[in-house]
Short mmCIF file of C-alpha atoms in Angstrom, two decimals:
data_model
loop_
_atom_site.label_atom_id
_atom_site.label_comp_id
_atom_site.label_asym_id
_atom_site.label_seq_id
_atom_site.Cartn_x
_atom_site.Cartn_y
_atom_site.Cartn_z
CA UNK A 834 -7.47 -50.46 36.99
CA UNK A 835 -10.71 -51.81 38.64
CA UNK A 836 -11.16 -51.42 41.77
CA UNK A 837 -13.99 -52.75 43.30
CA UNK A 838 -16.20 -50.27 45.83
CA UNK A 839 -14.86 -51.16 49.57
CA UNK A 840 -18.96 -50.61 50.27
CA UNK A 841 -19.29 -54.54 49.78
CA UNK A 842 -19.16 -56.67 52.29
CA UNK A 843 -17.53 -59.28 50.60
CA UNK A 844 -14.47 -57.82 49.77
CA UNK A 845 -11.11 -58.97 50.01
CA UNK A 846 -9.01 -56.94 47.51
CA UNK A 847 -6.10 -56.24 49.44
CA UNK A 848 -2.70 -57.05 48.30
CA UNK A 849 0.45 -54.84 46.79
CA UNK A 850 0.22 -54.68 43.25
CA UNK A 851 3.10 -52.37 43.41
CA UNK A 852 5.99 -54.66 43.67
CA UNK A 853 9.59 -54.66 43.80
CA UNK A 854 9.74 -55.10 40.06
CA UNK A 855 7.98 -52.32 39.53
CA UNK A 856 9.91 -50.04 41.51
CA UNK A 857 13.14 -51.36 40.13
CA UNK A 858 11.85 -50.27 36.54
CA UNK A 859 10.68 -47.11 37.56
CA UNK A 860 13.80 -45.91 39.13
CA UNK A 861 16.10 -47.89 36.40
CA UNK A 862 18.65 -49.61 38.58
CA UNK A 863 18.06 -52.93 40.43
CA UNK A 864 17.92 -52.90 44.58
CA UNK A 865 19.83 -55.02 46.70
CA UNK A 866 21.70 -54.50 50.51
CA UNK A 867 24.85 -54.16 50.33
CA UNK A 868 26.33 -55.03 53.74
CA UNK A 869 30.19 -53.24 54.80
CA UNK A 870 31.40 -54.97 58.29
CA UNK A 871 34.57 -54.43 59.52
CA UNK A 872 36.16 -53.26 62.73
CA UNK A 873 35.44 -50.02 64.00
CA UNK A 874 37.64 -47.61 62.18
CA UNK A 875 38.15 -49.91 59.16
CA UNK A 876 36.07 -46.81 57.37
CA UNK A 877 32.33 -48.86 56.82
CA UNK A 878 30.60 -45.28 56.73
CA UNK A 879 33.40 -43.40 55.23
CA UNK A 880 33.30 -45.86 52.16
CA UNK A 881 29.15 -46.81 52.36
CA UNK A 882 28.31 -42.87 51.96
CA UNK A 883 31.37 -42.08 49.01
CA UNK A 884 29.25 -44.97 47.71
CA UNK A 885 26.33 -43.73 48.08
CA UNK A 886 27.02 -39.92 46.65
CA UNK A 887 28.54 -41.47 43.48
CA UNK A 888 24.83 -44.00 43.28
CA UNK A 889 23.22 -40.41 43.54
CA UNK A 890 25.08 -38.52 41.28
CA UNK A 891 24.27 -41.25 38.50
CA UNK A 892 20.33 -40.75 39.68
CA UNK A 893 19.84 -43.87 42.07
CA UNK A 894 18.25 -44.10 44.84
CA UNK A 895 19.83 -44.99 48.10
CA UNK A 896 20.39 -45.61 51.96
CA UNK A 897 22.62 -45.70 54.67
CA UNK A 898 21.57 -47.35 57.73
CA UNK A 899 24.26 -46.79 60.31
CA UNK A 900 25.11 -46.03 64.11
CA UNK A 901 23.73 -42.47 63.68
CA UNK A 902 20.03 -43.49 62.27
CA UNK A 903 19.24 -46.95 63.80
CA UNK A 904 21.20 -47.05 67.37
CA UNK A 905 19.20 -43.90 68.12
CA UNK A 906 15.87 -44.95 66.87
CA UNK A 907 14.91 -48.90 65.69
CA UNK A 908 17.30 -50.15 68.19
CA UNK A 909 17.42 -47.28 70.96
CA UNK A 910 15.97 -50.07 73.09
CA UNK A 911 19.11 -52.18 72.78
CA UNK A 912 22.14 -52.35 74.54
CA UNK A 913 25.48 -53.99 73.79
CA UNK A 914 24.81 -57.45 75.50
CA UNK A 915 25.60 -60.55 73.13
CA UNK A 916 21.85 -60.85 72.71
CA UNK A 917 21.26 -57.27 72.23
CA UNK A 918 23.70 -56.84 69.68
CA UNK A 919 22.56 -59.84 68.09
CA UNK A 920 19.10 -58.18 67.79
CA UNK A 921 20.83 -54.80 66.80
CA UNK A 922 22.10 -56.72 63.45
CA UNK A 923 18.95 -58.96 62.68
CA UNK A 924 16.70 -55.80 62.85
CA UNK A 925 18.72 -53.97 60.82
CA UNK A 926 18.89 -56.79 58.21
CA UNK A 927 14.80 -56.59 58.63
CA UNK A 928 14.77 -52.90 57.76
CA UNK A 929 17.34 -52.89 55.05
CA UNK A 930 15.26 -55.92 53.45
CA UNK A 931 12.51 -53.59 53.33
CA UNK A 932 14.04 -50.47 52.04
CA UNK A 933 15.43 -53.20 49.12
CA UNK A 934 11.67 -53.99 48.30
CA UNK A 935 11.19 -50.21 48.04
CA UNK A 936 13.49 -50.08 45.48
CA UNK A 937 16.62 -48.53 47.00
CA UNK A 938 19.98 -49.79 47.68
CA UNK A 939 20.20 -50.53 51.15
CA UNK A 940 23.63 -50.19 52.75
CA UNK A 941 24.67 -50.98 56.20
CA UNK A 942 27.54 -49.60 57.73
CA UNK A 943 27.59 -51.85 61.07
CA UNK A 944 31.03 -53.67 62.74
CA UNK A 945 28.53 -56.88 62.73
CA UNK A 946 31.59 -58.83 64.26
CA UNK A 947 29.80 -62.28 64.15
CA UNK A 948 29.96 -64.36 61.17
CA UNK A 949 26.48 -66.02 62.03
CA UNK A 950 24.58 -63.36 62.35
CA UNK A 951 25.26 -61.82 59.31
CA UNK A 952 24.67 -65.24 57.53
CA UNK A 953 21.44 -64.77 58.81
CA UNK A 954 20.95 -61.58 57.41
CA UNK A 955 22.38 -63.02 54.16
CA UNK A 956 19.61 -65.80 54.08
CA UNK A 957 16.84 -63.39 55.05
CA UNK A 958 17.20 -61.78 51.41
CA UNK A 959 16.58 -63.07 47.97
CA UNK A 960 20.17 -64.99 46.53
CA UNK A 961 22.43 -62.58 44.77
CA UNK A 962 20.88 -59.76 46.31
CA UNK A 963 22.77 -59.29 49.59
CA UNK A 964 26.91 -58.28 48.70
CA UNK A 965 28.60 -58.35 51.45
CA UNK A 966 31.64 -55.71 51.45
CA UNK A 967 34.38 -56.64 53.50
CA UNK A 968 36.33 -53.60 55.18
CA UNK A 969 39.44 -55.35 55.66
CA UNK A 970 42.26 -53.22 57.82
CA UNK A 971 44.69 -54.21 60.71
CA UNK A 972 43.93 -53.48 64.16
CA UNK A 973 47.08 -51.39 64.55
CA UNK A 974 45.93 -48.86 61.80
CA UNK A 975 42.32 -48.66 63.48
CA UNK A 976 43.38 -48.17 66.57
CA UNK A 977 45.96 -45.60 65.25
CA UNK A 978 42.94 -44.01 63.59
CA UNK A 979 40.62 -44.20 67.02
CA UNK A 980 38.27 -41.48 65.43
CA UNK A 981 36.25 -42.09 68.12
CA UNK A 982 38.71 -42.58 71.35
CA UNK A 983 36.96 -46.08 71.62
CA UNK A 984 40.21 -48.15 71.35
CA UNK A 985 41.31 -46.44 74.22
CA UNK A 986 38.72 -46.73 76.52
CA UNK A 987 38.29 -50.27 75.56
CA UNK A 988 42.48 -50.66 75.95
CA UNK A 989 41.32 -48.56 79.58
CA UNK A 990 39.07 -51.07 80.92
CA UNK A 991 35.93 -48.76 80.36
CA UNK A 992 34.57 -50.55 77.26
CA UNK A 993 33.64 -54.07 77.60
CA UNK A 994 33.40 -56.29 75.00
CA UNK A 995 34.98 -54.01 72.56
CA UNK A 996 35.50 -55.85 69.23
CA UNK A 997 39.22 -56.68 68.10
CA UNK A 998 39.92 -55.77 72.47
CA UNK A 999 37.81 -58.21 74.61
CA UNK A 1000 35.90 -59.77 71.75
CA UNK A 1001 36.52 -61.06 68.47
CA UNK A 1002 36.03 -60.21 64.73
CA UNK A 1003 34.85 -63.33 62.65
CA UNK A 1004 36.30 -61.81 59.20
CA UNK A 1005 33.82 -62.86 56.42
CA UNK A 1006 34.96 -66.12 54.31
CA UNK A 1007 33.42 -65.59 50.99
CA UNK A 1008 32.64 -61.88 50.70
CA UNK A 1009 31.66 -60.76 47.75
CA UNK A 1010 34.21 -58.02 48.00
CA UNK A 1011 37.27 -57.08 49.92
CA UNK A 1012 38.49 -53.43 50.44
CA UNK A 1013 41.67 -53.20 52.04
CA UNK A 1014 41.35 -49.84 53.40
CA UNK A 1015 44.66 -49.75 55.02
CA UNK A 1016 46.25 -50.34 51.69
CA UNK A 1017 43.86 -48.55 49.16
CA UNK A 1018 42.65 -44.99 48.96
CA UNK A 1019 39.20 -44.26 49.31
CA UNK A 1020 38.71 -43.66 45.69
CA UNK A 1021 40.36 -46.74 44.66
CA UNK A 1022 37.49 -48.26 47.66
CA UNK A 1023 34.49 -46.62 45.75
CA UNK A 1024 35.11 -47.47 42.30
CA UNK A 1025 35.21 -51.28 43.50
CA UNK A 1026 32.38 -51.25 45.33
CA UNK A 1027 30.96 -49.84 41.92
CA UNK A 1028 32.67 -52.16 39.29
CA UNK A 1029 30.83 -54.69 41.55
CA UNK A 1030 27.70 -53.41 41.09
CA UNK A 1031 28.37 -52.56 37.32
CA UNK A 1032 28.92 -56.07 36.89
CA UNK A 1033 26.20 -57.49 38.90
CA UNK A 1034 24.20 -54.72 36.41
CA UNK A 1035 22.52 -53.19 39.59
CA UNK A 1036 22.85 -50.11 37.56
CA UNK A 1037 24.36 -49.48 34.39
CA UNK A 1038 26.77 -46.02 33.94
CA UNK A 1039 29.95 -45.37 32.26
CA UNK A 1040 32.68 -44.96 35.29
CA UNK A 1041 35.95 -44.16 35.32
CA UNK A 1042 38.23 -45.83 37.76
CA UNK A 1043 40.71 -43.40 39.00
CA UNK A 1044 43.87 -43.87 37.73
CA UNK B 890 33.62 -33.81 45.06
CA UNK B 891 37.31 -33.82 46.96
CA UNK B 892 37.65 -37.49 49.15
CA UNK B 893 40.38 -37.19 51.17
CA UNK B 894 42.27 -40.97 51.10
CA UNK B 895 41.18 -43.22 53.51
CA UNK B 896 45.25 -43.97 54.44
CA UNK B 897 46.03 -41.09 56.22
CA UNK B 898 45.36 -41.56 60.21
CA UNK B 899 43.46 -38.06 60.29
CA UNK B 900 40.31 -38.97 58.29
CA UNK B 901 36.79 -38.68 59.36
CA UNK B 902 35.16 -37.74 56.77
CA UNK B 903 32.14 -40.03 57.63
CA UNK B 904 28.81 -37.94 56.95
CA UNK B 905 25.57 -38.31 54.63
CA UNK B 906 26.20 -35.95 52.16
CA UNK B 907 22.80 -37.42 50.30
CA UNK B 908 20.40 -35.55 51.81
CA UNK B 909 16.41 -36.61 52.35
CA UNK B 910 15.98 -33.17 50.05
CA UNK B 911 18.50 -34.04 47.83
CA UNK B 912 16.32 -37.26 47.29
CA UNK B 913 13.25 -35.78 47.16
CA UNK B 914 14.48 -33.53 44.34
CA UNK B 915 15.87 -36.63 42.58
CA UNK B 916 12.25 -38.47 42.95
CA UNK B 917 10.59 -35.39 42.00
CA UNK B 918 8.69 -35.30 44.90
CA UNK B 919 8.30 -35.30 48.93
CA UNK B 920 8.45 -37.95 50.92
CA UNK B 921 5.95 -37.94 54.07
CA UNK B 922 4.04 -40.68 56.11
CA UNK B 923 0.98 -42.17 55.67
CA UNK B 924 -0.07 -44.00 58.77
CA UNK B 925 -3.55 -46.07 58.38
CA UNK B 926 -5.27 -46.40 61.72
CA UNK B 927 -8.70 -48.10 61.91
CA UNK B 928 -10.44 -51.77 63.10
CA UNK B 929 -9.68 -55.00 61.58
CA UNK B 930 -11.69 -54.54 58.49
CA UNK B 931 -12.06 -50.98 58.28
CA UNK B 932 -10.01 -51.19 54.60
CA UNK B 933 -6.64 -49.98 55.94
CA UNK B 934 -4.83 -52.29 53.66
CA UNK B 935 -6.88 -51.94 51.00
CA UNK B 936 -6.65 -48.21 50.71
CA UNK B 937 -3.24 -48.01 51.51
CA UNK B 938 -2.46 -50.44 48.16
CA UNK B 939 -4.69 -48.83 45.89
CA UNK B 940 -3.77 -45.24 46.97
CA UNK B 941 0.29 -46.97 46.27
CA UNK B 942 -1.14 -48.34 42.74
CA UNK B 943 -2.51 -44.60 41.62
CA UNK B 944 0.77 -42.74 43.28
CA UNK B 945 3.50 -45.56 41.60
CA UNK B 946 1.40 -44.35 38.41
CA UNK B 947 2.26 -41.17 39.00
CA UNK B 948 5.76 -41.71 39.14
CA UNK B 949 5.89 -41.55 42.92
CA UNK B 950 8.16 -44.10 44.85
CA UNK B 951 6.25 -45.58 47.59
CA UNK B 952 6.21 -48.68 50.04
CA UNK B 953 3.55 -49.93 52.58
CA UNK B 954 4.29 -51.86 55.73
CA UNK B 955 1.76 -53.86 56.90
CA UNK B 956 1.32 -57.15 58.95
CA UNK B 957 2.43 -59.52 56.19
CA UNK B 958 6.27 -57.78 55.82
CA UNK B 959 6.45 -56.66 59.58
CA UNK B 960 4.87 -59.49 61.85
CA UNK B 961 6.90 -61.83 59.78
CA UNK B 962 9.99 -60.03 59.94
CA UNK B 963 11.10 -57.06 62.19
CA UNK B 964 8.51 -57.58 65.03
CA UNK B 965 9.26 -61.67 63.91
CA UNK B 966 9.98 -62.03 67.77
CA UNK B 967 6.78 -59.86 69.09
CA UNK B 968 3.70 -61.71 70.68
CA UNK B 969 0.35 -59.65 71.49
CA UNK B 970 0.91 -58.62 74.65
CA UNK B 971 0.43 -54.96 76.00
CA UNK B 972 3.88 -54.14 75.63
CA UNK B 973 4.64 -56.16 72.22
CA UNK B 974 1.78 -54.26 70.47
CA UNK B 975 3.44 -51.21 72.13
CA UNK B 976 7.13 -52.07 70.83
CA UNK B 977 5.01 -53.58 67.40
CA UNK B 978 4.12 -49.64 66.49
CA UNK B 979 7.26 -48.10 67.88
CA UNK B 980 9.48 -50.09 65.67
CA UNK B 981 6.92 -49.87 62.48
CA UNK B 982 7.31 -46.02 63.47
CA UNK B 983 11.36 -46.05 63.20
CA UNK B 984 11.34 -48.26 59.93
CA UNK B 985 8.56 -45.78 58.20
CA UNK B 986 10.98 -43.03 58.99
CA UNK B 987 13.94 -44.28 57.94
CA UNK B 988 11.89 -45.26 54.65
CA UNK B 989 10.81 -41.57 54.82
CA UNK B 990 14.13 -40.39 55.13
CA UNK B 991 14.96 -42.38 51.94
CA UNK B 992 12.60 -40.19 49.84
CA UNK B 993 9.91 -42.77 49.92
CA UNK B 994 5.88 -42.46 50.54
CA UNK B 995 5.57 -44.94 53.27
CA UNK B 996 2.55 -46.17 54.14
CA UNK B 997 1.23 -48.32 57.40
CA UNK B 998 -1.45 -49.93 57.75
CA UNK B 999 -2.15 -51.18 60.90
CA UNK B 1000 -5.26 -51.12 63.61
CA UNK B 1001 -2.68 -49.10 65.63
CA UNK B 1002 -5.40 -48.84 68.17
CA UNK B 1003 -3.84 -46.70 70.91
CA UNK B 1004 -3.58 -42.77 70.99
CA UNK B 1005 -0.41 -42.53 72.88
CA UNK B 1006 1.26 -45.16 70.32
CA UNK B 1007 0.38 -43.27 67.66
CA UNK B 1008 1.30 -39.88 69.50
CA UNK B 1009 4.49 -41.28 69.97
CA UNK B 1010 5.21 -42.05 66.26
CA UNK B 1011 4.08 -38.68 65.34
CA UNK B 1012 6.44 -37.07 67.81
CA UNK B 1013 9.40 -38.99 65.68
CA UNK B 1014 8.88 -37.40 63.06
CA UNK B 1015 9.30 -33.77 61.46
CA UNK B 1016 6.19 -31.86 62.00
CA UNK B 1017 3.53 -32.14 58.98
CA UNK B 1018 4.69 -35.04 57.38
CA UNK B 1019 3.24 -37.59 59.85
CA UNK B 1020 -0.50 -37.76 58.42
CA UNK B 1021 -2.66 -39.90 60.07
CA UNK B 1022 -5.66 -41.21 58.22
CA UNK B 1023 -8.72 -42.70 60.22
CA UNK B 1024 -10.01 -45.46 58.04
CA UNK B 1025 -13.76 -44.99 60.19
CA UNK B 1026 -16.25 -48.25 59.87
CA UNK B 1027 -18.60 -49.02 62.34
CA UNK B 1028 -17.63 -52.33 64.55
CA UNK B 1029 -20.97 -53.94 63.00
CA UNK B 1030 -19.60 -53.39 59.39
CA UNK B 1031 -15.76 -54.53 60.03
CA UNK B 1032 -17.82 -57.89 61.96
CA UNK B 1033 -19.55 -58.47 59.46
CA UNK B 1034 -17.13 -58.52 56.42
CA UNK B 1035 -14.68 -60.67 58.93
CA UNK B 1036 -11.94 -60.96 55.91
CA UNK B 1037 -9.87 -63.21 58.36
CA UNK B 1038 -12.38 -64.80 60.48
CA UNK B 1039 -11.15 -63.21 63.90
CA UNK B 1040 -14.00 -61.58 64.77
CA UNK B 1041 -15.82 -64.78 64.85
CA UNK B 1042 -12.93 -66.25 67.13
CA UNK B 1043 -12.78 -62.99 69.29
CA UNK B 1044 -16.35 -63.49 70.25
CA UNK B 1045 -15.92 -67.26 70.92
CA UNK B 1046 -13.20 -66.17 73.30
CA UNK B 1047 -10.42 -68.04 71.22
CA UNK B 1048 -8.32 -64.90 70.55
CA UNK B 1049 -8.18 -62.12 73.46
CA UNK B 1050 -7.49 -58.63 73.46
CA UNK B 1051 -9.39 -58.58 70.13
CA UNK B 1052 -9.47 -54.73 69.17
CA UNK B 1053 -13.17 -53.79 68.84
CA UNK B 1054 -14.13 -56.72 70.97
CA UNK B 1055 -12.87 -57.28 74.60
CA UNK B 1056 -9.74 -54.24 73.81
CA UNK B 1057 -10.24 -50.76 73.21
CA UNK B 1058 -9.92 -48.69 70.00
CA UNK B 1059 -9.04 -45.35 70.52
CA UNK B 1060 -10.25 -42.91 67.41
CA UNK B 1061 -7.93 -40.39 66.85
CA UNK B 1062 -9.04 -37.12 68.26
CA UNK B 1063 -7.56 -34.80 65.11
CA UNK B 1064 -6.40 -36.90 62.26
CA UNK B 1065 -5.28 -35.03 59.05
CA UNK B 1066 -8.10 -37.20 57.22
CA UNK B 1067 -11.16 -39.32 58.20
CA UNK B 1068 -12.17 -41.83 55.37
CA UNK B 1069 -15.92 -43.26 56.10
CA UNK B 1070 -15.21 -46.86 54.24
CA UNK B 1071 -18.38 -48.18 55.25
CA UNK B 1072 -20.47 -45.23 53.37
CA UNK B 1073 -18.21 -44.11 50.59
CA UNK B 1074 -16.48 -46.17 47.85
CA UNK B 1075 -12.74 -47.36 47.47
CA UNK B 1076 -12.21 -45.11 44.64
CA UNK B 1077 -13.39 -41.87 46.43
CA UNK B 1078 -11.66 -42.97 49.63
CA UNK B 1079 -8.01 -43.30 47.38
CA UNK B 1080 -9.34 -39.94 45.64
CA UNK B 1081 -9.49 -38.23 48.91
CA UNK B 1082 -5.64 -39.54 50.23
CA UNK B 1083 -4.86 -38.29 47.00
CA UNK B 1084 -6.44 -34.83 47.31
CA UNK B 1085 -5.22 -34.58 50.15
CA UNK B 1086 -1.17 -34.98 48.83
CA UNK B 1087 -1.87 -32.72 46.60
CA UNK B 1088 -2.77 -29.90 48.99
CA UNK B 1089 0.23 -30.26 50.69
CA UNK B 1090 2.54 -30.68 47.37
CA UNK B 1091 3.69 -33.77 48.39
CA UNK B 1092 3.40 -34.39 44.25
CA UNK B 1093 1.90 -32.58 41.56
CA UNK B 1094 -0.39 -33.85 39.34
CA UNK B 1095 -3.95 -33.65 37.50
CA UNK B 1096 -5.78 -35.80 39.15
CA UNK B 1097 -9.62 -35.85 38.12
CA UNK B 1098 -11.93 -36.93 41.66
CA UNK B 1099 -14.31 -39.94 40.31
CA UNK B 1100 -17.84 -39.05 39.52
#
């Protein structure tokens, strides 16, 4: 490589020549966000880190952006309005856009209850690259599940704007996956999410579905 | 690994079990910060993509934020006010750790010219793997190489709060490396960043320091 001494005053070299391409080859799987919504409860986390420790195990590289690592830090400024929430979800479509670029599969883990704003997500990022993962289980069975006692404060009064309570849940129309995880084991959840990626060759591994 | 099905009412099994060490030993080496503070001009992008170029050689996974994949996307909706500039670097901050946490090199470069910004970033983040690098060029240099002609419209008064100009930059009083770019050469100032890596096994690897 040349590089030219930064000593002159007339340079300008500047730009990444280190791209996602690049990356992609050097860690030998493609990138891409792949986006789990759902109600709270519908297991988005559960599913996006089983996900994520099989993508290890077969040597990828991956993230999970969730409450836990973005409501405390990127978005710790936010609150629950309709235009903070809003914000919540476009920011972390922003940072999951830029962990792609990096290389990694980005996955979100996020009830992102509005069907616009994850559209806008989805047009942020490249076609085919955002797959949008579809956590599909009744309210009954999530609020049976309340893991955290959220139903019930919402059911109490205490939550406002609690989605599936006091505000609704615009279920995707054209996911490109559904996992019913009322209906399906978690297992059976995983190696879908993975078949999907297997045959969108984001990576390429032998896998055996569980029988 | 044992997942527990996702039917029964009792699960929350929910945690990262991927690990930023886990990563890290999967990448085959750390992950850490590289924050590029310094004038308009001073070569923070520069240095920051050819210190990327030698490291992706290397085998290293890397990424580097900088004003054409932030202002255009998550700080899309920050002006240059006091406090936007404030919220700018706070949010570059959260999205270089997350990247960090990903097993990634991530690099910013940015005139970041506040102390207390920077301070702040550095308290996010695990001590020793924040390392700030003062990209040091005198104001008449950066002026005169003007890559983007703002200096020129700083001093005609058509952009205010020009750092350098009519708003303060604040050097930083112990960064873990000063680069001179005004009085040594692009390769020597990558060959330090380098050096420096190296001395705190952040990756291993022969590198030979340019004649």
């Amino acid at each position: 490589m040349n590089i030219r001494p930064l000593t002159s005053s007339s340079v300008v070299w500047h730009h990444a020549t280190v791209t996602r391409e690049r990356r992609e080859k050097l860690n030998g799987h493609k990138s891409c966000v792949l986006w789990f919504t759902g109600l709270s409860g519908a297991g988005k986390s559960t599913l996006a880190h089983a996900v994520e420790e099989h993508l290890h195990q077969r040597g990828c590289r991956t993230f999970v952006l969730d409450g836990d690592n973005v409501r405390h830090g990127l978005s710790s400024n936010l609150g629950f309005s309709e235009d903070d929430r809003r914000e919540n979800i476009r920011r972390i479509g922003e940072a999951a856009k830029l962990m792609m670029e990096s290389g990694v599969i980005a996955m979100t883990a996020f009830i992102s209850p509005f069907r616009a704003d994850r559209e806008s997500v989805r047009n942020l990022i490249p076609h085919g690259d955002f797959l949008e993962i579809y956590c599909k289980a009744s309210l009954e069975t999530c609020e049976a599940r309340d893991v955290k006692g959220l139903y019930k404060k919402a059911r109490a009064g205490e939550i406002k704007n609690y989605t599936g309570i006091d505000s609704p849940y615009e279920a995707p129309l054209k996911p490109e996956l559904v996992v019913e995880t009322d209906k399906q084991s978690l297992e059976h959840s995983v190696a879908a999410v993975l078949k999907m990626l297997l045959e969108r060759c984001v990576y390429a591994s032998a896998y055996q579905l569980p029988r």
